Coordinates of C-alpha atoms and ligand atoms in Angstrom, one line a residue:
Chain A
M1 CA -47.3 -6.6 5.7
R2 CA -46.5 -7.9 8.9
H3 CA -45.5 -4.7 10.3
K4 CA -48.8 -3.4 9.2
A5 CA -51.0 -6.2 10.4
T6 CA -49.9 -6.3 14.0
G7 CA -51.1 -3.2 16.1
V8 CA -47.5 -3.1 18.1
G9 CA -45.9 -2.5 14.5
Q10 CA -47.7 0.3 13.8
Q11 CA -46.1 2.0 17.5
V12 CA -42.3 1.7 16.5
I13 CA -40.7 4.5 15.3
D14 CA -38.1 4.1 12.9
L15 CA -37.1 7.8 12.1
Q16 CA -36.9 10.2 14.9
A17 CA -35.5 13.5 14.6
N18 CA -34.9 16.4 17.2
S19 CA -34.2 19.9 16.7
L20 CA -32.4 19.3 13.5
S21 CA -30.1 22.5 12.4
K22 CA -28.2 22.9 9.7
R23 CA -26.3 25.4 7.6
F24 CA -23.6 25.7 5.1
G25 CA -20.8 27.8 5.9
T26 CA -22.2 31.2 7.0
A27 CA -25.3 31.1 5.1
A28 CA -28.6 31.6 6.5
P29 CA -29.7 28.4 7.8
V30 CA -30.9 25.7 5.4
F31 CA -33.1 24.8 8.6
S32 CA -33.2 25.0 12.4
G33 CA -35.1 22.6 15.1
L34 CA -36.7 20.7 12.8
D35 CA -38.5 17.3 15.0
F36 CA -40.6 15.3 13.5
S37 CA -41.1 11.3 13.9
I38 CA -41.9 8.3 11.0
R39 CA -43.2 5.3 12.2
R40 CA -42.6 1.7 10.7
G41 CA -44.2 0.7 7.7
E42 CA -45.2 4.6 6.8
C43 CA -44.5 6.0 3.6
V44 CA -44.0 9.7 4.3
A45 CA -43.5 12.5 1.8
L46 CA -41.6 15.4 2.2
V47 CA -42.5 18.5 -0.1
G48 CA -41.2 21.9 -0.3
A49 CA -40.0 24.4 -2.9
N50 CA -37.0 24.0 -4.8
G51 CA -33.7 24.6 -2.3
T52 CA -35.8 24.7 0.8
G53 CA -33.4 21.7 1.8
K54 CA -35.2 18.6 1.4
S55 CA -32.2 17.0 0.2
T56 CA -30.4 17.9 2.9
L57 CA -32.8 16.9 5.2
L58 CA -32.8 13.2 3.8
R59 CA -29.1 13.4 4.0
C60 CA -28.9 14.1 7.2
C61 CA -31.8 11.6 8.1
L62 CA -29.2 8.9 6.6
G63 CA -26.0 10.4 8.4
L64 CA -24.5 11.3 5.1
I65 CA -24.1 14.9 6.2
A66 CA -23.9 15.4 10.1
P67 CA -26.2 18.1 11.4
D68 CA -25.2 21.1 12.9
A69 CA -27.3 20.8 16.3
G70 CA -30.0 18.3 16.8
R71 CA -30.5 14.5 17.2
V72 CA -31.5 11.8 14.6
S73 CA -32.0 8.2 15.8
L74 CA -32.9 6.1 12.5
L75 CA -33.9 2.2 13.6
G76 CA -33.8 3.0 17.0
V77 CA -29.6 4.0 17.0
T78 CA -28.7 7.2 17.4
L79 CA -26.8 8.6 14.2
A80 CA -24.0 10.6 16.4
D81 CA -22.7 8.0 18.8
L82 CA -21.9 5.3 16.0
G83 CA -18.3 4.2 15.2
G84 CA -17.4 3.1 11.6
T85 CA -18.6 -0.7 12.0
A86 CA -21.6 0.3 14.0
R87 CA -22.7 2.8 11.6
R88 CA -22.1 0.3 8.2
E89 CA -24.2 -1.9 10.1
L90 CA -27.2 0.3 10.5
R91 CA -26.5 1.7 7.0
A92 CA -26.9 -2.2 5.5
R93 CA -30.8 -1.8 6.5
T94 CA -31.3 1.7 4.8
G95 CA -30.9 2.7 1.1
L96 CA -30.8 5.5 -0.9
V97 CA -32.6 5.9 -4.1
G98 CA -31.4 9.3 -6.0
Q99 CA -32.5 12.1 -8.3
K100 CA -30.1 10.4 -10.9
H101 CA -30.0 6.8 -11.3
N102 CA -26.5 6.6 -9.5
L103 CA -25.2 3.4 -11.7
V104 CA -21.8 2.9 -11.9
P105 CA -22.1 3.0 -15.8
R106 CA -19.4 1.2 -17.3
L107 CA -20.5 -2.2 -15.5
S108 CA -23.4 -4.5 -16.3
V109 CA -26.7 -4.2 -14.5
L110 CA -26.4 -7.3 -12.5
S111 CA -23.0 -6.0 -11.0
N112 CA -24.8 -3.1 -10.2
V113 CA -27.5 -4.7 -8.6
I114 CA -24.9 -6.8 -6.7
H115 CA -23.3 -3.6 -5.4
G116 CA -26.5 -3.1 -3.0
L117 CA -25.5 -6.4 -0.9
L118 CA -22.2 -4.5 0.0
G119 CA -23.4 -3.4 3.5
R120 CA -23.7 -6.9 4.5
H121 CA -20.1 -8.2 2.6
S122 CA -17.1 -7.1 1.3
G123 CA -14.3 -7.9 -0.6
P124 CA -13.7 -8.5 -4.8
R125 CA -16.6 -11.4 -5.0
Y126 CA -19.2 -8.6 -4.3
W127 CA -17.3 -6.0 -7.2
I128 CA -18.3 -7.5 -9.9
Q129 CA -21.0 -10.0 -11.1
G130 CA -18.7 -12.9 -12.4
L131 CA -16.6 -13.3 -9.1
A132 CA -19.8 -13.5 -7.0
P133 CA -21.1 -15.9 -5.1
A134 CA -24.3 -17.7 -6.2
E135 CA -26.4 -16.5 -3.2
A136 CA -25.5 -12.7 -4.2
R137 CA -26.3 -13.6 -7.8
A138 CA -29.4 -15.0 -7.6
A139 CA -30.7 -12.3 -4.7
A140 CA -29.7 -10.0 -7.6
M141 CA -31.5 -11.8 -9.9
A142 CA -34.7 -11.5 -7.8
A143 CA -34.6 -8.1 -7.3
L144 CA -34.4 -7.5 -11.0
E145 CA -37.2 -9.8 -11.4
K146 CA -39.3 -7.5 -9.1
V147 CA -38.6 -4.3 -11.5
G148 CA -39.3 -6.7 -14.6
L149 CA -35.5 -6.3 -15.8
A150 CA -34.2 -9.7 -15.2
D151 CA -33.4 -9.9 -19.1
L152 CA -31.2 -7.1 -19.0
A153 CA -28.8 -8.3 -16.2
L154 CA -25.8 -8.3 -18.5
R155 CA -26.6 -4.9 -20.5
R156 CA -23.9 -2.6 -19.6
A157 CA -25.6 0.2 -17.2
D158 CA -25.3 3.2 -19.7
Q159 CA -27.2 1.3 -22.2
L160 CA -30.2 1.8 -20.6
S161 CA -33.0 3.8 -20.9
G162 CA -33.9 6.6 -17.8
G163 CA -36.9 4.6 -16.6
Q164 CA -34.7 1.3 -16.9
S165 CA -31.9 2.8 -15.0
Q166 CA -34.1 4.1 -12.3
R167 CA -35.7 0.5 -12.1
V168 CA -32.0 -1.0 -11.8
A169 CA -31.7 1.5 -8.6
I170 CA -34.7 0.6 -7.0
A171 CA -33.5 -3.1 -7.4
R172 CA -30.1 -2.0 -5.9
A173 CA -32.0 -0.6 -3.1
L174 CA -34.1 -3.2 -2.3
V175 CA -31.7 -6.3 -2.7
C176 CA -30.3 -6.1 0.7
S177 CA -34.1 -6.2 1.8
P178 CA -33.5 -2.8 3.5
R179 CA -35.9 -1.3 6.8
F180 CA -36.0 2.3 5.5
L181 CA -35.3 3.5 2.5
V182 CA -35.3 7.3 1.4
A183 CA -35.8 8.2 -2.1
D184 CA -34.9 11.7 -3.3
E185 CA -37.2 12.9 -6.4
P186 CA -36.7 9.1 -7.6
C187 CA -38.5 10.4 -10.8
A188 CA -37.4 13.9 -11.6
S189 CA -35.1 12.9 -14.3
L190 CA -37.4 10.6 -16.6
D191 CA -40.3 11.7 -18.5
P192 CA -43.6 11.9 -17.1
Q193 CA -45.3 8.5 -17.9
A194 CA -41.5 6.7 -17.0
G195 CA -42.0 9.0 -14.0
E196 CA -45.4 7.6 -13.4
E197 CA -44.7 4.1 -14.3
V198 CA -41.2 4.3 -11.9
M199 CA -43.0 5.7 -9.3
A200 CA -46.5 3.4 -9.2
L201 CA -43.9 0.6 -9.3
F202 CA -41.3 1.7 -6.3
M203 CA -44.7 2.3 -4.0
S204 CA -45.9 -1.0 -5.1
L205 CA -42.8 -3.0 -3.7
V206 CA -42.0 -0.9 -0.5
K207 CA -45.3 -1.1 0.3
R208 CA -45.4 -5.3 -0.2
E209 CA -42.2 -5.7 1.7
G210 CA -43.3 -3.3 4.5
V211 CA -40.4 -0.7 4.0
T212 CA -40.4 2.3 5.4
V213 CA -40.4 5.3 3.5
L214 CA -39.5 8.7 3.2
F215 CA -39.7 10.2 -0.2
T216 CA -39.2 13.8 -2.1
S217 CA -41.5 14.8 -5.0
H218 CA -41.6 18.2 -7.3
N219 CA -45.0 16.6 -8.3
V220 CA -47.8 17.4 -5.9
Q221 CA -49.9 14.7 -7.4
H222 CA -47.1 11.9 -6.3
A223 CA -46.7 13.3 -2.9
L224 CA -50.3 13.2 -2.3
S225 CA -51.5 10.1 -3.7
Y226 CA -48.4 8.0 -2.4
G227 CA -47.7 9.6 1.0
D228 CA -49.5 8.4 3.8
R229 CA -48.6 11.5 4.9
I230 CA -46.9 14.8 4.2
L231 CA -44.3 16.4 5.5
G232 CA -44.1 20.1 4.5
L233 CA -40.8 22.2 4.4
Q234 CA -40.9 25.7 4.4
G235 CA -38.7 28.7 5.4
G236 CA -36.7 26.3 7.5
R237 CA -39.5 25.0 9.3
I238 CA -42.1 22.4 9.1
A239 CA -45.1 24.1 8.0
I240 CA -47.2 20.8 7.5
D241 CA -47.2 17.6 9.2
A242 CA -50.6 15.9 8.7
R243 CA -52.0 13.0 6.9
S244 CA -52.4 13.1 3.1
A245 CA -56.1 12.7 3.1
D246 CA -56.4 15.8 5.6
V247 CA -54.2 18.1 3.5
T248 CA -55.8 20.7 1.5
P249 CA -54.9 22.1 -2.1
L250 CA -54.9 25.3 -0.8
E251 CA -52.1 24.1 1.9
M252 CA -50.1 22.5 -0.5
A253 CA -50.3 25.5 -2.7
K254 CA -49.0 27.8 0.0
L255 CA -45.8 25.6 0.4
Y256 CA -44.6 27.1 -3.2
G257 CA -46.3 30.2 -2.8
Chain B
M1 CA -34.6 48.5 -31.4
D2 CA -36.1 51.5 -29.8
S3 CA -33.8 51.6 -27.0
P4 CA -31.2 54.9 -27.0
A5 CA -27.6 54.8 -29.1
R6 CA -25.2 53.3 -26.9
A7 CA -21.5 55.1 -26.8
V8 CA -18.9 53.2 -29.0
P9 CA -16.9 51.8 -26.2
H10 CA -13.5 52.3 -25.9
R11 CA -10.6 50.3 -28.0
F12 CA -8.5 49.7 -24.9
N13 CA -8.8 50.4 -21.2
R14 CA -6.4 52.5 -19.7
P15 CA -4.4 50.1 -16.9
G16 CA -4.3 51.5 -13.8
G17 CA -1.5 52.4 -11.2
I18 CA -1.3 48.8 -10.1
G19 CA -1.3 47.4 -13.9
F20 CA 0.8 49.8 -14.8
V21 CA 3.5 49.1 -12.1
S22 CA 3.1 45.4 -12.7
Y23 CA 3.9 45.2 -16.8
V24 CA 7.3 47.6 -16.0
L25 CA 8.3 44.6 -13.6
V26 CA 7.5 41.9 -15.9
A27 CA 9.7 43.7 -18.3
L28 CA 12.4 44.1 -16.1
V29 CA 12.3 40.4 -15.2
I30 CA 12.0 39.6 -18.7
L31 CA 15.3 42.0 -19.4
W32 CA 17.3 40.8 -16.8
S33 CA 16.6 36.9 -17.5
L34 CA 18.2 38.0 -20.8
E35 CA 21.1 39.2 -19.7
G36 CA 21.5 36.4 -17.0
A37 CA 21.2 33.9 -20.1
G38 CA 23.8 35.4 -21.7
W39 CA 21.9 37.4 -24.8
S40 CA 24.7 38.5 -27.6
V41 CA 23.6 39.6 -30.4
D42 CA 27.3 38.8 -32.2
R43 CA 26.8 35.4 -30.9
L44 CA 23.8 35.0 -32.7
L45 CA 24.8 36.5 -36.0
S46 CA 28.0 34.7 -36.4
S47 CA 25.9 31.4 -35.8
P48 CA 24.7 30.5 -39.2
P49 CA 28.2 29.9 -40.7
K50 CA 28.9 27.7 -38.0
L51 CA 25.6 26.0 -38.2
A52 CA 26.1 25.8 -41.9
D53 CA 29.5 24.1 -41.2
F54 CA 27.8 21.7 -38.4
F55 CA 25.6 20.7 -41.4
S56 CA 27.8 20.8 -44.4
R57 CA 29.8 17.8 -42.1
A58 CA 26.4 16.3 -40.7
W59 CA 24.6 15.7 -43.9
P60 CA 23.8 13.3 -45.2
P61 CA 23.0 11.4 -41.9
S62 CA 25.0 8.3 -41.5
T63 CA 23.6 5.1 -42.6
H64 CA 26.7 2.9 -41.5
N65 CA 25.6 1.6 -38.0
L66 CA 21.9 1.5 -39.0
D67 CA 21.5 -2.0 -37.0
R68 CA 23.3 -1.0 -33.9
L69 CA 21.0 2.1 -33.6
A70 CA 18.0 0.3 -34.4
W71 CA 18.9 -2.2 -31.8
K72 CA 19.5 0.6 -29.0
M73 CA 16.3 1.9 -30.0
V74 CA 14.7 -1.1 -29.4
E75 CA 16.5 -1.4 -26.4
T76 CA 14.9 2.3 -25.4
L77 CA 11.7 1.4 -26.2
Q78 CA 12.1 -1.2 -23.8
I79 CA 13.4 0.7 -20.9
A80 CA 10.4 3.2 -21.8
V81 CA 7.6 0.2 -21.5
S82 CA 9.1 -1.7 -19.2
G83 CA 9.5 1.8 -16.8
A84 CA 6.0 3.0 -17.6
A85 CA 4.4 -0.4 -17.0
I86 CA 5.8 -0.5 -13.3
G87 CA 4.9 3.0 -12.7
I88 CA 1.4 2.4 -13.8
V89 CA 0.6 -0.6 -11.9
L90 CA 2.9 1.1 -8.5
S91 CA 0.6 4.5 -9.3
L92 CA -3.0 2.7 -8.9
P93 CA -2.4 2.2 -4.9
I94 CA -0.8 5.2 -4.5
A95 CA -3.3 7.3 -6.0
L96 CA -6.2 5.6 -4.0
L97 CA -4.2 7.1 -0.8
A98 CA -4.0 10.6 -2.6
A99 CA -7.3 11.3 -4.0
R100 CA -9.6 13.0 -1.7
G101 CA -12.8 11.8 -0.4
V102 CA -11.9 8.0 -1.6
L103 CA -9.8 6.2 0.9
V104 CA -8.5 8.0 3.8
G105 CA -8.6 11.4 5.1
R106 CA -7.4 14.8 3.8
G107 CA -4.0 14.3 6.0
V108 CA -3.0 11.5 4.2
N109 CA -4.2 13.0 0.8
L110 CA -1.9 16.0 1.4
V111 CA 1.0 14.1 2.4
V112 CA 0.5 11.7 -0.9
R113 CA 0.3 14.6 -3.2
I114 CA 3.3 16.4 -1.8
I115 CA 5.3 13.1 -2.2
L116 CA 4.3 12.8 -5.7
G117 CA 4.8 16.6 -6.5
F118 CA 8.6 15.7 -5.0
L119 CA 8.9 12.9 -7.6
R120 CA 7.4 15.4 -10.6
A121 CA 9.8 18.1 -9.6
V122 CA 12.9 16.3 -10.2
P123 CA 13.9 15.6 -13.7
D124 CA 14.1 12.5 -15.1
L125 CA 17.6 12.8 -16.1
A126 CA 18.3 13.3 -12.2
W127 CA 16.6 10.2 -10.9
A128 CA 18.5 8.4 -13.7
L129 CA 21.8 10.0 -12.4
V130 CA 20.8 8.8 -8.9
F131 CA 19.9 5.3 -10.2
V132 CA 23.1 5.0 -12.1
V133 CA 24.8 5.0 -8.6
A134 CA 22.4 2.8 -7.1
V135 CA 22.4 -0.2 -9.6
G136 CA 25.0 0.8 -11.7
L137 CA 25.1 2.1 -15.8
G138 CA 22.9 0.4 -18.1
P139 CA 19.5 0.5 -18.9
F140 CA 18.0 -0.9 -15.6
A141 CA 19.0 2.4 -13.9
G142 CA 17.4 4.2 -16.9
M143 CA 13.9 1.9 -16.5
L144 CA 13.5 3.1 -12.7
A145 CA 14.2 6.2 -13.3
I146 CA 10.9 6.2 -15.7
A147 CA 9.2 4.3 -13.0
I148 CA 9.7 6.8 -10.8
D149 CA 8.8 9.5 -13.0
T150 CA 5.9 8.1 -14.2
I151 CA 4.7 7.2 -10.5
G152 CA 5.0 10.7 -10.2
F153 CA 2.6 11.6 -13.2
C154 CA 0.3 8.8 -13.0
G155 CA 0.0 8.7 -9.0
R156 CA -1.3 12.3 -9.4
F157 CA -3.5 12.5 -12.7
F158 CA -4.9 8.8 -11.4
A159 CA -6.2 10.5 -8.4
D160 CA -7.3 13.5 -9.9
D161 CA -9.4 11.1 -12.7
M162 CA -11.1 9.3 -9.3
E163 CA -11.9 12.7 -7.7
N164 CA -13.8 13.9 -11.0
T165 CA -15.8 11.1 -11.0
D166 CA -19.4 11.3 -10.3
P167 CA -20.0 11.1 -6.5
G168 CA -23.7 9.7 -7.0
P169 CA -23.0 6.1 -7.2
A170 CA -20.7 6.3 -4.6
E171 CA -23.2 8.0 -2.1
A172 CA -25.7 5.2 -2.9
L173 CA -23.1 3.2 -1.8
T174 CA -22.2 4.4 1.4
A175 CA -25.9 4.7 2.1
T176 CA -26.5 1.2 1.8
G177 CA -23.5 0.4 4.5
A178 CA -20.1 -0.4 1.6
R179 CA -17.0 0.1 3.2
R180 CA -14.7 2.8 1.4
I181 CA -12.3 0.2 0.4
D182 CA -15.2 -1.6 -1.7
I183 CA -16.9 1.7 -2.8
A184 CA -13.6 2.5 -4.2
A185 CA -13.1 -0.6 -6.2
S186 CA -16.8 -1.1 -7.6
A187 CA -17.5 2.3 -8.0
V188 CA -15.1 5.0 -8.5
I189 CA -12.3 2.6 -10.4
P190 CA -14.7 1.4 -12.9
A191 CA -16.1 5.0 -13.5
A192 CA -12.2 6.5 -13.7
L193 CA -11.0 3.6 -16.1
P194 CA -11.1 5.1 -19.6
A195 CA -9.8 8.3 -18.0
F196 CA -6.8 5.9 -16.4
V197 CA -5.8 4.2 -19.9
S198 CA -5.6 7.9 -21.5
T199 CA -3.5 8.9 -18.4
G200 CA -1.4 5.8 -18.9
L201 CA -1.0 6.4 -22.7
F202 CA 0.1 9.9 -21.7
A203 CA 2.8 8.4 -19.3
L204 CA 3.9 6.3 -22.4
E205 CA 4.3 8.9 -24.2
K206 CA 6.4 10.7 -21.7
A207 CA 8.2 7.9 -20.8
V208 CA 9.3 7.3 -24.1
R209 CA 10.3 10.8 -24.7
A210 CA 12.7 10.6 -21.4
S211 CA 14.1 7.2 -22.2
T212 CA 15.4 8.6 -25.5
I213 CA 18.1 11.0 -24.0
L214 CA 18.8 8.9 -20.9
G215 CA 22.1 7.1 -22.7
L216 CA 23.5 10.9 -22.1
V217 CA 23.8 10.0 -18.1
G218 CA 24.7 6.3 -19.0
A219 CA 21.4 4.9 -18.1
G220 CA 20.7 3.1 -21.5
G221 CA 19.1 3.2 -24.4
I222 CA 20.0 5.3 -27.9
G223 CA 20.9 8.4 -26.2
I224 CA 24.5 7.4 -25.7
E225 CA 25.1 7.0 -29.5
L226 CA 23.7 10.9 -29.3
K227 CA 26.6 11.5 -26.9
V228 CA 29.0 9.7 -28.7
G229 CA 28.5 11.2 -32.0
F230 CA 29.3 14.2 -30.7
D231 CA 32.0 13.5 -28.8
L232 CA 33.7 11.9 -31.8
F233 CA 32.3 14.7 -34.0
D234 CA 30.3 11.8 -35.9
Y235 CA 28.3 14.3 -36.7
P236 CA 26.3 11.8 -39.5
T237 CA 25.7 9.6 -37.5
A238 CA 24.6 12.0 -34.2
V239 CA 21.9 13.7 -37.0
T240 CA 20.6 10.1 -37.8
V241 CA 19.8 9.4 -33.8
I242 CA 18.2 12.8 -33.9
L243 CA 16.0 11.7 -36.8
M244 CA 15.4 8.3 -35.4
I245 CA 14.5 9.8 -32.3
A246 CA 12.2 12.5 -33.6
V247 CA 10.5 9.7 -35.6
V248 CA 9.6 7.3 -32.7
V249 CA 8.2 10.0 -30.2
I250 CA 6.0 11.2 -33.3
G251 CA 4.8 7.9 -34.1
V252 CA 4.0 7.0 -30.5
E253 CA 2.1 10.3 -30.0
Q254 CA 0.2 9.4 -33.1
I255 CA -0.9 5.7 -31.6
G256 CA -1.3 7.2 -28.9
A257 CA -4.0 9.6 -29.9
V258 CA -5.4 7.3 -32.1
L259 CA -5.8 4.9 -29.2
R260 CA -6.9 7.6 -26.8
Q261 CA -9.6 9.1 -29.4
K262 CA -10.7 5.2 -29.7
I263 CA -11.4 4.9 -25.6
M264 CA -12.6 8.2 -24.6
G265 CA -14.5 7.9 -28.0
P266 CA -17.8 9.7 -29.3
G267 CA -19.5 10.0 -25.8
R268 CA -21.1 7.5 -24.3
Ligands
ADP1 N1 -23.0 20.5 -0.2 C1 -23.5 22.2 0.0 N2 -22.7 23.2 0.1 C2 -23.2 24.8 0.6 N3 -24.5 24.5 0.3 C3 -25.4 23.5 0.2 C4 -24.9 22.3 -0.4 N4 -26.1 21.4 -0.6 C5 -27.1 22.4 -0.5 N5 -26.9 23.5 -0.3 C6 -27.8 24.6 -0.1 O1 -28.9 24.2 1.0 C7 -30.1 25.2 0.7 C8 -31.0 23.5 -0.1 O2 -30.5 22.8 -1.0 P1 -31.3 20.9 -1.0 O3 -31.0 20.7 0.2 O4 -30.4 20.6 -1.9 O5 -32.6 21.6 -1.2 P2 -34.0 20.9 -2.2 O6 -33.5 19.4 -2.1 O7 -34.9 21.0 -1.4 O8 -34.2 21.1 -3.8 C9 -29.7 25.2 -1.1 O9 -29.3 26.9 -0.9 C10 -28.6 24.7 -1.4 O10 -27.9 25.6 -2.3
MG2 MG1 -33.4 17.9 -3.7

């Protein structure tokens, strides 16, 4: 909201990628020479056929894997220059929602959400909810409230449905009030209806809080309706970079052709 | 259906040149080993009468010393339980250093794994001999030997258990800026816990088996009774000891299997 409201906020660049290249071993490069940027508050859909390197690109953007060449600047900080502490401080303002929910199965929902605060805090008090400080528990409960799961706080994470798990993962990502979120096919593991609900919930929350989002989806409809902008990856290059309203069905179809 | 009938395949493939040579080599190594082990048909054929003689003198097993032997068995189990417990507790931090991608870099992982390999490679009786020299005869030396043996076992397998956990939660926490130590404690260890319990139960079974013979080298437990029984030709007592050991080891294995089933259980 804040950032949408001011014209200045629109100009801030949250993610800037320059000539990014990545290959695994001696295989052909997954992608090379990618250039794009994402403005604050934007919600960008990264689309492309299976195996075109979407997940790899997302990981490079968060510095989870290093590109072979090129530069990523995230929230105004160049990733390659960062030492351990500065890197963690930057990551405390980012988050990842994966294809699977990636919760710790044997711990409670509440403990899993409190883990989302580990970027800002450290130590045993943030390992399980029973030891956590009152503010941390309150913050986690507030995040669970947002995804409508406060009443399941003490349920074990492996006793949730797929949709519930993914909502807990969203609460964990949001609990530290991130500036920049990456979501890699957040509803790929869900049935269509649960996927629809999770996507709608996720997008309404990030828009309400003004979080910048880069997400992938195999669902063209999701990409077009939730993304303000489409980045199309094909053959290791950016084939589409346009506002979603301006992308034609034919262009989308060619990506997968 | 309408595809052409295929030729019946060969029953066996003829080994190629290298295959043939390696079969011959393996056969030669086995023959050479039998030779080294003093293979003797004569002695094998002359053994049944001697064995029959042993059993006639050993049977029935002695029941005279049952309560002394029972207490020795209790001491044996105490050695096993305390040694395994100490070993398991110490294994956890060591395994964290040995597990790849959890706390420390590959170099440290490698060094720690090599040390653990060394602890495993030295037989438990050899550790017992070393600790008898270090702390004197008795069960304390045995307990230390079991503890070292358990560290070699659990340090390695706890590390493997951690490496085999789903990397997803750890990656999600990395992306939110968590430290490695926090990720290990809040994601990796909780996920590996059932595997730890299973590995720990195996370690306990192994410790019980090992502790029964530590007495052979003076490191406590019921093994000493076995040695004394044979040294004094008191075969009935020796057989009693052997039977007690078998019962206890099988019992512990059964209990371990039941607990493991309960914990790993029908998948959840
Ligand atoms: N860790 C890895 N090691 C080797 N190859 C990988 C690795 N991760 C991804 N790849 C390869 O990179 C390519 C892109 O994978 P990915 O980024 O997962 O694609 P997408 O998410 O678009 O389906 C694939 O060919 C995949 O096999
Ligand atoms: Mg992918």
